[in-house]
């Protein structure tokens, strides 16, 4: 992992001991999640953790489907569930609303498009107590419900798909830059501040970066198990990663650095190919270099796709050949869009 930014991932803060069974507040941001919300609520209610030490906030961004109706019905059955309204709609604002209303010493984020192990909360608390981290979480383990998602899950297990991101590896254990969702000691928000309320994407990574820069630590544990469902089509994936790229650029502009160079690799790839294409249009002598770079990238994508398909399912090969370039191009273009928007906003100010 690249640590060029110089932030010690292991942390340097001295914290008070966390109780063996602290009060925990689960916060679930959502918007139009009628297909998933009851399942994740039932999972939260069935956590193997003292019931009197759990409270659950569903923070809804004004859903137009049956999400609020479902949550209200579950809340009528169990008073631990509270429905909150999030007028800003975005997840960062939802988390901040829930944090302000919560009473827990530990704040556990759960997303609606995910399944959680029965000991998810208990394992998160155990990791916080054992490591002294301000945030502890597990790896992002993808699950599929259709053929495209199956191929995407395979791609997200490949270094070409995620660039060696630690929180994508369920076998990893240790201090990292970020985790999937996470369970935070309340002190994390007192020390590093709340979520950036204007962040549409990358809000988790940006908050974790502030935690690390403030001397805290983020810990990845194999014992914290959750599964999420990725995008179910190529256009939806492209939109998601374009937004991710914009979010990363926004974080870079606001924090003046990133904890590693890994998130910028698609940006450099897109920039290099674009510059070669522009140069070749003006200088014929550059065209062989463009052809060589394009063929090299295509060969890399096909080799990685074949390797992943042989390990997962040969039927995934065509999808994989489309998924890898989509991940890279969408993220890289989104990063450019984020930089340009930041420059425009700065100029306007």
C-alpha atoms as a printed R data frame, in Angstrom:
    type eleno elety resid chain resno       x       y       z
1   ATOM     1    CA   UNK     A     1   0.000   0.000   0.000
2   ATOM     2    CA   UNK     A     2   1.294   3.419  -0.940
3   ATOM     3    CA   UNK     A     3   1.869   5.606   2.110
4   ATOM     4    CA   UNK     A     4   3.479   8.492   0.326
5   ATOM     5    CA   UNK     A     5   1.234  10.975   2.073
6   ATOM     6    CA   UNK     A     6   3.015  10.179   5.317
7   ATOM     7    CA   UNK     A     7  -0.058   9.534   7.491
8   ATOM     8    CA   UNK     A     8   0.584   6.719  10.024
9   ATOM     9    CA   UNK     A     9  -2.217   4.234   9.414
10  ATOM    10    CA   UNK     A    10  -1.766   2.640  12.855
11  ATOM    11    CA   UNK     A    11  -2.812   5.852  14.654
12  ATOM    12    CA   UNK     A    12  -1.208   7.836  17.450
13  ATOM    13    CA   UNK     A    13  -4.157   8.848  19.648
14  ATOM    14    CA   UNK     A    14  -4.593   7.611  23.199
15  ATOM    15    CA   UNK     A    15  -8.281   6.825  23.790
16  ATOM    16    CA   UNK     A    16 -10.239   5.891  26.861
17  ATOM    17    CA   UNK     A    17 -11.036   2.164  27.110
18  ATOM    18    CA   UNK     A    18 -14.236   1.165  25.339
19  ATOM    19    CA   UNK     A    19 -16.758  -0.762  27.421
20  ATOM    20    CA   UNK     A    20 -17.109  -4.459  26.697
21  ATOM    21    CA   UNK     A    21 -20.722  -3.944  25.591
22  ATOM    22    CA   UNK     A    22 -21.160  -0.262  24.695
23  ATOM    23    CA   UNK     A    23 -24.454   1.164  23.486
24  ATOM    24    CA   UNK     A    24 -24.505   0.969  19.676
25  ATOM    25    CA   UNK     A    25 -26.471   3.076  17.208
26  ATOM    26    CA   UNK     A    26 -27.086   1.590  13.765
27  ATOM    27    CA   UNK     A    27 -27.692   4.163  11.026
28  ATOM    28    CA   UNK     A    28 -29.155   3.107   7.664
29  ATOM    29    CA   UNK     A    29 -29.261   5.791   4.939
30  ATOM    30    CA   UNK     A    30 -31.780   4.961   2.204
31  ATOM    31    CA   UNK     A    31 -33.783   6.224  -0.747
32  ATOM    32    CA   UNK     A    32 -36.321   4.125  -2.687
33  ATOM    33    CA   UNK     A    33 -35.179   0.837  -1.164
34  ATOM    34    CA   UNK     A    34 -38.481  -1.040  -0.892
35  ATOM    35    CA   UNK     A    35 -36.832  -4.219  -2.254
36  ATOM    36    CA   UNK     A    36 -34.098  -4.274   0.386
37  ATOM    37    CA   UNK     A    37 -35.041  -2.201   3.420
38  ATOM    38    CA   UNK     A    38 -37.049  -4.783   5.356
39  ATOM    39    CA   UNK     A    39 -34.315  -7.414   4.981
40  ATOM    40    CA   UNK     A    40 -31.601  -5.106   6.287
41  ATOM    41    CA   UNK     A    41 -33.851  -3.936   9.145
42  ATOM    42    CA   UNK     A    42 -34.618  -7.512  10.192
43  ATOM    43    CA   UNK     A    43 -30.901  -8.252  10.040
44  ATOM    44    CA   UNK     A    44 -30.162  -5.264  12.290
45  ATOM    45    CA   UNK     A    45 -32.865  -6.270  14.771
46  ATOM    46    CA   UNK     A    46 -31.574  -9.851  14.954
47  ATOM    47    CA   UNK     A    47 -27.977  -8.922  15.717
48  ATOM    48    CA   UNK     A    48 -26.461 -11.082  18.443
49  ATOM    49    CA   UNK     A    49 -26.001  -8.132  20.760
50  ATOM    50    CA   UNK     A    50 -27.912  -7.078  23.894
51  ATOM    51    CA   UNK     A    51 -31.213  -5.689  22.536
52  ATOM    52    CA   UNK     A    52 -31.390  -2.940  25.142
53  ATOM    53    CA   UNK     A    53 -28.036  -1.604  23.919
54  ATOM    54    CA   UNK     A    54 -29.121  -1.235  20.280
55  ATOM    55    CA   UNK     A    55 -30.988   1.592  18.551
56  ATOM    56    CA   UNK     A    56 -31.637   1.778  14.813
57  ATOM    57    CA   UNK     A    57 -32.184   4.893  12.697
58  ATOM    58    CA   UNK     A    58 -33.403   4.653   9.121
59  ATOM    59    CA   UNK     A    59 -32.701   8.010   7.478
60  ATOM    60    CA   UNK     A    60 -34.811   8.290   4.349
61  ATOM    61    CA   UNK     A    61 -34.278  10.832   1.597
62  ATOM    62    CA   UNK     A    62 -37.935  11.235   0.680
63  ATOM    63    CA   UNK     A    63 -38.565   7.888  -1.002
64  ATOM    64    CA   UNK     A    64 -41.346   7.766  -3.581
65  ATOM    65    CA   UNK     A    65 -41.850   3.999  -3.258
66  ATOM    66    CA   UNK     A    66 -42.983   1.947  -0.237
67  ATOM    67    CA   UNK     A    67 -39.742   2.352   1.737
68  ATOM    68    CA   UNK     A    68 -41.148   4.663   4.410
69  ATOM    69    CA   UNK     A    69 -44.299   2.564   4.767
70  ATOM    70    CA   UNK     A    70 -42.232  -0.570   5.350
71  ATOM    71    CA   UNK     A    71 -39.977   1.134   7.891
72  ATOM    72    CA   UNK     A    72 -42.983   2.585   9.738
73  ATOM    73    CA   UNK     A    73 -44.532  -0.885   9.979
74  ATOM    74    CA   UNK     A    74 -41.339  -2.401  11.399
75  ATOM    75    CA   UNK     A    75 -40.942   0.550  13.797
76  ATOM    76    CA   UNK     A    76 -44.476  -0.061  15.096
77  ATOM    77    CA   UNK     A    77 -43.394  -3.628  15.937
78  ATOM    78    CA   UNK     A    78 -40.084  -2.680  17.573
79  ATOM    79    CA   UNK     A    79 -39.480   0.678  19.304
80  ATOM    80    CA   UNK     A    80 -35.739   0.408  18.704
81  ATOM    81    CA   UNK     A    81 -36.388   1.486  15.094
82  ATOM    82    CA   UNK     A    82 -36.772   5.205  14.308
83  ATOM    83    CA   UNK     A    83 -37.532   6.705  10.895
84  ATOM    84    CA   UNK     A    84 -35.911  10.071  10.131
85  ATOM    85    CA   UNK     A    85 -36.378  12.337   7.121
86  ATOM    86    CA   UNK     A    86 -33.328  13.491   5.150
87  ATOM    87    CA   UNK     A    87 -34.278  16.517   3.011
88  ATOM    88    CA   UNK     A    88 -30.807  16.634   1.434
89  ATOM    89    CA   UNK     A    89 -31.214  13.020   0.182
90  ATOM    90    CA   UNK     A    90 -27.480  12.267  -0.045
91  ATOM    91    CA   UNK     A    91 -25.966   9.617   2.231
92  ATOM    92    CA   UNK     A    92 -23.454  11.876   3.974
93  ATOM    93    CA   UNK     A    93 -26.247  14.172   5.170
94  ATOM    94    CA   UNK     A    94 -28.265  11.129   6.251
95  ATOM    95    CA   UNK     A    95 -25.385   9.850   8.365
96  ATOM    96    CA   UNK     A    96 -24.962  13.241  10.028
97  ATOM    97    CA   UNK     A    97 -28.671  13.374  10.919
98  ATOM    98    CA   UNK     A    98 -28.483   9.919  12.445
99  ATOM    99    CA   UNK     A    99 -25.278  10.650  14.357
100 ATOM   100    CA   UNK     A   100 -26.778  13.772  15.911
101 ATOM   101    CA   UNK     A   101 -29.879  11.882  17.033
102 ATOM   102    CA   UNK     A   102 -28.012   8.822  18.299
103 ATOM   103    CA   UNK     A   103 -26.987   8.037  21.865
104 ATOM   104    CA   UNK     A   104 -24.542   5.226  21.181
105 ATOM   105    CA   UNK     A   105 -20.872   5.163  22.067
106 ATOM   106    CA   UNK     A   106 -20.407   3.268  18.787
107 ATOM   107    CA   UNK     A   107 -22.021   4.345  15.503
108 ATOM   108    CA   UNK     A   108 -22.510   1.481  13.045
109 ATOM   109    CA   UNK     A   109 -23.243   2.309   9.425
110 ATOM   110    CA   UNK     A   110 -25.352  -0.162   7.435
111 ATOM   111    CA   UNK     A   111 -26.290   0.354   3.797
112 ATOM   112    CA   UNK     A   112 -29.570  -0.989   2.468
113 ATOM   113    CA   UNK     A   113 -28.052  -2.902  -0.474
114 ATOM   114    CA   UNK     A   114 -26.200  -5.322   1.788
115 ATOM   115    CA   UNK     A   115 -26.453  -8.437   3.949
116 ATOM   116    CA   UNK     A   116 -24.806  -8.544   7.377
117 ATOM   117    CA   UNK     A   117 -23.624 -11.411   9.535
118 ATOM   118    CA   UNK     A   118 -25.514 -11.959  12.792
119 ATOM   119    CA   UNK     A   119 -22.448 -10.913  14.788
120 ATOM   120    CA   UNK     A   120 -21.660  -7.863  12.636
121 ATOM   121    CA   UNK     A   121 -22.137  -5.390  15.494
122 ATOM   122    CA   UNK     A   122 -20.421  -7.593  18.093
123 ATOM   123    CA   UNK     A   123 -17.440  -8.223  15.815
124 ATOM   124    CA   UNK     A   124 -17.148  -4.501  15.086
125 ATOM   125    CA   UNK     A   125 -17.122  -3.654  18.802
126 ATOM   126    CA   UNK     A   126 -14.545  -6.367  19.459
127 ATOM   127    CA   UNK     A   127 -12.265  -4.968  16.741
128 ATOM   128    CA   UNK     A   128 -12.561  -1.422  18.119
129 ATOM   129    CA   UNK     A   129 -11.694  -2.635  21.627
130 ATOM   130    CA   UNK     A   130  -8.829  -4.841  20.456
131 ATOM   131    CA   UNK     A   131  -7.104  -2.343  18.183
132 ATOM   132    CA   UNK     A   132  -7.811   1.105  19.602
133 ATOM   133    CA   UNK     A   133  -9.045   2.236  16.185
134 ATOM   134    CA   UNK     A   134 -11.602   4.985  15.732
135 ATOM   135    CA   UNK     A   135 -13.255   3.080  12.888
136 ATOM   136    CA   UNK     A   136 -13.377  -0.668  12.293
137 ATOM   137    CA   UNK     A   137 -15.004  -2.524   9.445
138 ATOM   138    CA   UNK     A   138 -14.782  -5.465   7.113
139 ATOM   139    CA   UNK     A   139 -14.046  -6.009   3.470
140 ATOM   140    CA   UNK     A   140 -16.534  -5.173   0.729
141 ATOM   141    CA   UNK     A   141 -17.680  -8.657  -0.250
142 ATOM   142    CA   UNK     A   142 -19.855  -8.518  -3.400
143 ATOM   143    CA   UNK     A   143 -22.815 -10.811  -4.127
144 ATOM   144    CA   UNK     A   144 -24.699 -11.256  -7.392
145 ATOM   145    CA   UNK     A   145 -28.282 -11.738  -8.527
146 ATOM   146    CA   UNK     A   146 -27.781 -11.771 -12.303
147 ATOM   147    CA   UNK     A   147 -25.129 -12.648 -14.863
148 ATOM   148    CA   UNK     A   148 -23.689  -9.155 -15.142
149 ATOM   149    CA   UNK     A   149 -23.332  -8.868 -11.367
150 ATOM   150    CA   UNK     A   150 -21.620 -12.271 -11.299
151 ATOM   151    CA   UNK     A   151 -18.994 -11.024 -13.766
152 ATOM   152    CA   UNK     A   152 -18.665  -7.725 -11.904
153 ATOM   153    CA   UNK     A   153 -18.097  -9.540  -8.608
154 ATOM   154    CA   UNK     A   154 -15.277 -11.461 -10.286
155 ATOM   155    CA   UNK     A   155 -13.786  -8.258 -11.720
156 ATOM   156    CA   UNK     A   156 -13.841  -6.595  -8.306
157 ATOM   157    CA   UNK     A   157 -11.671  -9.407  -6.954
158 ATOM   158    CA   UNK     A   158  -8.955  -8.604  -9.501
159 ATOM   159    CA   UNK     A   159  -6.131  -6.087  -8.981
160 ATOM   160    CA   UNK     A   160  -6.924  -4.686 -12.427
161 ATOM   161    CA   UNK     A   161 -10.440  -3.926 -11.244
162 ATOM   162    CA   UNK     A   162  -9.707  -2.387  -7.843
163 ATOM   163    CA   UNK     A   163  -6.000  -1.565  -7.980
164 ATOM   164    CA   UNK     A   164  -5.083  -3.665  -4.960
165 ATOM   165    CA   UNK     A   165  -7.479  -1.858  -2.610
166 ATOM   166    CA   UNK     A   166  -7.121  -3.471   0.823
167 ATOM   167    CA   UNK     A   167 -10.780  -3.181   1.788
168 ATOM   168    CA   UNK     A   168 -11.735  -5.309  -1.230
169 ATOM   169    CA   UNK     A   169  -9.710  -8.243   0.110
170 ATOM   170    CA   UNK     A   170 -11.613 -10.394   2.658
171 ATOM   171    CA   UNK     A   171  -8.364 -12.104   3.699
172 ATOM   172    CA   UNK     A   172  -6.708  -8.864   4.847
173 ATOM   173    CA   UNK     A   173  -6.347  -7.878   8.493
174 ATOM   174    CA   UNK     A   174  -4.769  -4.695   9.771
175 ATOM   175    CA   UNK     A   175  -4.706  -0.909   9.664
176 ATOM   176    CA   UNK     A   176  -5.858   0.481   6.307
177 ATOM   177    CA   UNK     A   177  -7.029   3.636   4.553
178 ATOM   178    CA   UNK     A   178 -10.718   2.748   4.469
179 ATOM   179    CA   UNK     A   179 -13.245  -0.027   5.133
180 ATOM   180    CA   UNK     A   180 -16.726  -0.999   3.954
181 ATOM   181    CA   UNK     A   181 -19.228   1.154   5.887
182 ATOM   182    CA   UNK     A   182 -17.561   0.908   9.296
183 ATOM   183    CA   UNK     A   183 -18.314   1.135  13.014
184 ATOM   184    CA   UNK     A   184 -17.070   4.365  14.594
185 ATOM   185    CA   UNK     A   185 -16.308   5.269  18.158
186 ATOM   186    CA   UNK     A   186 -18.222   8.472  18.874
187 ATOM   187    CA   UNK     A   187 -14.896  10.190  19.521
188 ATOM   188    CA   UNK     A   188 -14.135   9.841  15.791
189 ATOM   189    CA   UNK     A   189 -16.675  12.564  15.003
190 ATOM   190    CA   UNK     A   190 -15.530  14.742  17.891
191 ATOM   191    CA   UNK     A   191 -11.927  14.529  16.674
192 ATOM   192    CA   UNK     A   192 -12.302  14.507  12.877
193 ATOM   193    CA   UNK     A   193 -15.759  16.033  12.432
194 ATOM   194    CA   UNK     A   194 -18.891  14.642  10.828
195 ATOM   195    CA   UNK     A   195 -19.309  13.482   7.243
196 ATOM   196    CA   UNK     A   196 -18.855  16.171   4.596
197 ATOM   197    CA   UNK     A   197 -22.544  17.065   4.096
198 ATOM   198    CA   UNK     A   198 -22.032  18.082   0.457
199 ATOM   199    CA   UNK     A   199 -20.168  14.901  -0.554
200 ATOM   200    CA   UNK     A   200 -22.313  12.914  -2.982
201 ATOM   201    CA   UNK     A   201 -19.774  10.070  -3.230
202 ATOM   202    CA   UNK     A   202 -16.478   9.101  -1.558
203 ATOM   203    CA   UNK     A   203 -17.809  10.375   1.770
204 ATOM   204    CA   UNK     A   204 -16.487   7.307   3.623
205 ATOM   205    CA   UNK     A   205 -12.951   7.577   2.253
206 ATOM   206    CA   UNK     A   206 -12.858  11.324   2.872
207 ATOM   207    CA   UNK     A   207 -13.941  10.891   6.505
208 ATOM   208    CA   UNK     A   208 -11.457   8.070   7.040
209 ATOM   209    CA   UNK     A   209  -8.698  10.254   5.619
210 ATOM   210    CA   UNK     A   210  -9.549  12.972   8.143
211 ATOM   211    CA   UNK     A   211  -9.537  10.393  10.938
212 ATOM   212    CA   UNK     A   212  -6.064   9.199   9.948
213 ATOM   213    CA   UNK     A   213  -4.723  12.729   9.480
214 ATOM   214    CA   UNK     A   214  -5.999  13.594  12.978
215 ATOM   215    CA   UNK     A   215  -3.975  10.734  14.470
216 ATOM   216    CA   UNK     A   216  -6.708   8.098  14.594
217 ATOM   217    CA   UNK     A   217  -6.750   4.712  12.929
218 ATOM   218    CA   UNK     A   218  -9.006   2.682  10.643
219 ATOM   219    CA   UNK     A   219  -8.915  -1.094  11.048
220 ATOM   220    CA   UNK     A   220  -9.920  -3.859   8.629
221 ATOM   221    CA   UNK     A   221 -11.001  -7.108  10.305
222 ATOM   222    CA   UNK     A   222 -11.694 -10.491   8.706
223 ATOM   223    CA   UNK     A   223 -14.194 -11.148  11.497
224 ATOM   224    CA   UNK     A   224 -16.531  -8.322  10.383
225 ATOM   225    CA   UNK     A   225 -18.574  -9.860   7.577
226 ATOM   226    CA   UNK     A   226 -21.020  -8.114   5.241
227 ATOM   227    CA   UNK     A   227 -22.012  -8.606   1.606
228 ATOM   228    CA   UNK     A   228 -23.257  -5.961  -0.809
229 ATOM   229    CA   UNK     A   229 -24.946  -6.059  -4.220
230 ATOM   230    CA   UNK     A   230 -23.078  -4.120  -6.946
231 ATOM   231    CA   UNK     A   231 -24.643  -2.366  -9.935
232 ATOM   232    CA   UNK     A   232 -26.657  -4.646 -12.190
233 ATOM   233    CA   UNK     A   233 -25.837  -3.182 -15.628
234 ATOM   234    CA   UNK     A   234 -22.915  -1.657 -17.506
235 ATOM   235    CA   UNK     A   235 -24.471   1.853 -17.826
236 ATOM   236    CA   UNK     A   236 -25.255   1.896 -14.091
237 ATOM   237    CA   UNK     A   237 -21.670   0.842 -13.335
238 ATOM   238    CA   UNK     A   238 -20.300   3.600 -15.576
239 ATOM   239    CA   UNK     A   239 -22.428   6.228 -13.816
240 ATOM   240    CA   UNK     A   240 -21.335   4.946 -10.414
241 ATOM   241    CA   UNK     A   241 -17.611   5.029 -11.184
242 ATOM   242    CA   UNK     A   242 -17.859   8.414 -12.891
243 ATOM   243    CA   UNK     A   243 -19.361   9.707  -9.640
244 ATOM   244    CA   UNK     A   244 -16.611   7.934  -7.663
245 ATOM   245    CA   UNK     A   245 -13.969   9.690  -9.754
246 ATOM   246    CA   UNK     A   246 -15.598  13.068  -9.138
247 ATOM   247    CA   UNK     A   247 -15.700  12.313  -5.422
248 ATOM   248    CA   UNK     A   248 -12.018  11.402  -5.314
249 ATOM   249    CA   UNK     A   249 -11.089  14.609  -7.104
250 ATOM   250    CA   UNK     A   250 -13.202  16.605  -4.675
251 ATOM   251    CA   UNK     A   251 -11.411  14.966  -1.753
252 ATOM   252    CA   UNK     A   252  -8.028  15.760  -3.298
253 ATOM   253    CA   UNK     A   253  -8.964  19.412  -3.779
254 ATOM   254    CA   UNK     A   254 -10.360  19.748  -0.241
255 ATOM   255    CA   UNK     A   255  -7.660  17.779   1.611
256 ATOM   256    CA   UNK     A   256  -4.759  18.790  -0.696
257 ATOM   257    CA   UNK     A   257  -3.617  15.172  -0.875
258 ATOM   258    CA   UNK     A   258  -4.748  11.556  -0.941
259 ATOM   259    CA   UNK     A   259  -3.438   8.831   1.334
260 ATOM   260    CA   UNK     A   260  -2.127   6.901  -1.684
261 ATOM   261    CA   UNK     A   261  -1.724   7.302  -5.437
262 ATOM   262    CA   UNK     A   262  -3.905   4.253  -6.200
263 ATOM   263    CA   UNK     A   263  -7.185   6.206  -6.777
264 ATOM   264    CA   UNK     A   264  -5.460   8.421  -9.357
265 ATOM   265    CA   UNK     A   265  -4.250   5.592 -11.622
266 ATOM   266    CA   UNK     A   266  -7.356   5.595 -13.883
267 ATOM   267    CA   UNK     A   267  -6.985   9.378 -14.206
268 ATOM   268    CA   UNK     A   268  -3.388   9.016 -15.377
269 ATOM   269    CA   UNK     A   269  -4.370   6.219 -17.775
270 ATOM   270    CA   UNK     A   270  -7.157   8.259 -19.368
271 ATOM   271    CA   UNK     A   271  -4.947  11.357 -19.513
272 ATOM   272    CA   UNK     A   272  -2.035   9.516 -21.114
273 ATOM   273    CA   UNK     A   273  -4.205   7.928 -23.811
274 ATOM   274    CA   UNK     A   274  -5.986  11.222 -24.492
275 ATOM   275    CA   UNK     A   275  -2.676  13.080 -24.856
276 ATOM   276    CA   UNK     A   276  -1.331  10.412 -27.192
277 ATOM   277    CA   UNK     A   277  -4.514  10.594 -29.282
278 ATOM   278    CA   UNK     A   278  -4.273  14.389 -29.491
279 ATOM   279    CA   UNK     A   279  -0.588  14.297 -30.342
280 ATOM   280    CA   UNK     A   280  -1.101  11.648 -33.009
281 ATOM   281    CA   UNK     A   281  -3.755  13.814 -34.664
282 ATOM   282    CA   UNK     A   282  -1.165  16.586 -34.978
283 ATOM   283    CA   UNK     A   283   2.009  14.555 -35.430
284 ATOM   284    CA   UNK     A   284   1.848  11.377 -37.537
285 ATOM   285    CA   UNK     A   285   5.084  10.202 -35.954
286 ATOM   286    CA   UNK     A   286   3.257   9.708 -32.632
287 ATOM   287    CA   UNK     A   287   0.678   7.306 -34.091
288 ATOM   288    CA   UNK     A   288   2.782   4.159 -33.571
289 ATOM   289    CA   UNK     A   289   3.098   5.052 -29.875
290 ATOM   290    CA   UNK     A   290  -0.681   5.442 -29.604
291 ATOM   291    CA   UNK     A   291  -1.234   2.132 -31.369
292 ATOM   292    CA   UNK     A   292   1.304   0.402 -29.135
293 ATOM   293    CA   UNK     A   293  -0.243   1.836 -25.946
294 ATOM   294    CA   UNK     A   294  -3.769   0.915 -27.053
295 ATOM   295    CA   UNK     A   295  -2.762  -2.628 -27.999
296 ATOM   296    CA   UNK     A   296  -0.862  -3.017 -24.727
297 ATOM   297    CA   UNK     A   297  -3.884  -1.933 -22.700
298 ATOM   298    CA   UNK     A   298  -6.207  -4.186 -24.710
299 ATOM   299    CA   UNK     A   299  -3.859  -7.130 -24.178
300 ATOM   300    CA   UNK     A   300  -3.735  -6.426 -20.441
301 ATOM   301    CA   UNK     A   301  -7.546  -6.300 -20.223
302 ATOM   302    CA   UNK     A   302  -7.975  -9.514 -22.222
303 ATOM   303    CA   UNK     A   303  -5.317 -11.357 -20.192
304 ATOM   304    CA   UNK     A   304  -6.859 -10.282 -16.890
305 ATOM   305    CA   UNK     A   305 -10.354 -11.107 -18.145
306 ATOM   306    CA   UNK     A   306  -9.267 -14.581 -19.211
307 ATOM   307    CA   UNK     A   307  -7.524 -15.241 -15.918
308 ATOM   308    CA   UNK     A   308 -10.542 -14.108 -13.897
309 ATOM   309    CA   UNK     A   309 -12.996 -15.987 -16.135
310 ATOM   310    CA   UNK     A   310 -11.059 -19.236 -15.804
311 ATOM   311    CA   UNK     A   311 -11.158 -18.860 -12.034
312 ATOM   312    CA   UNK     A   312 -14.840 -17.830 -11.877
313 ATOM   313    CA   UNK     A   313 -16.911 -18.726 -14.966
314 ATOM   314    CA   UNK     A   314 -15.876 -18.809 -18.682
315 ATOM   315    CA   UNK     A   315 -19.269 -17.264 -19.476
316 ATOM   316    CA   UNK     A   316 -18.085 -14.060 -17.804
317 ATOM   317    CA   UNK     A   317 -15.236 -13.417 -20.259
318 ATOM   318    CA   UNK     A   318 -17.141 -11.067 -22.647
319 ATOM   319    CA   UNK     A   319 -18.562  -9.071 -19.748
320 ATOM   320    CA   UNK     A   320 -15.149  -8.824 -18.091
321 ATOM   321    CA   UNK     A   321 -13.618  -7.428 -21.296
322 ATOM   322    CA   UNK     A   322 -16.209  -4.643 -21.097
323 ATOM   323    CA   UNK     A   323 -16.202  -4.139 -17.331
324 ATOM   324    CA   UNK     A   324 -12.488  -3.417 -16.835
325 ATOM   325    CA   UNK     A   325 -12.315  -0.553 -19.408
326 ATOM   326    CA   UNK     A   326 -15.599   0.829 -18.065
327 ATOM   327    CA   UNK     A   327 -14.206   0.966 -14.519
328 ATOM   328    CA   UNK     A   328 -11.040   2.720 -15.670
329 ATOM   329    CA   UNK     A   329 -12.545   5.131 -18.187
330 ATOM   330    CA   UNK     A   330 -15.510   6.166 -16.035
331 ATOM   331    CA   UNK     A   331 -13.366   6.751 -12.938
332 ATOM   332    CA   UNK     A   332 -10.684   8.608 -14.878
333 ATOM   333    CA   UNK     A   333 -13.178  10.844 -16.695
334 ATOM   334    CA   UNK     A   334 -15.036  11.453 -13.448
335 ATOM   335    CA   UNK     A   335 -11.761  12.525 -11.814
336 ATOM   336    CA   UNK     A   336 -11.208  15.002 -14.639
337 ATOM   337    CA   UNK     A   337 -14.772  16.282 -14.257
338 ATOM   338    CA   UNK     A   338 -14.224  16.733 -10.526
339 ATOM   339    CA   UNK     A   339 -11.002  18.685 -11.059
340 ATOM   340    CA   UNK     A   340 -12.613  20.925 -13.658
341 ATOM   341    CA   UNK     A   341 -15.643  21.551 -11.463
342 ATOM   342    CA   UNK     A   342 -13.374  22.390  -8.546
343 ATOM   343    CA   UNK     A   343 -11.416  24.837 -10.689
344 ATOM   344    CA   UNK     A   344 -14.657  26.425 -11.909
345 ATOM   345    CA   UNK     A   345 -16.030  26.771  -8.375
346 ATOM   346    CA   UNK     A   346 -12.774  28.258  -7.158
347 ATOM   347    CA   UNK     A   347 -12.786  30.736 -10.033
348 ATOM   348    CA   UNK     A   348 -16.360  31.724  -9.222
349 ATOM   349    CA   UNK     A   349 -15.430  32.369  -5.589
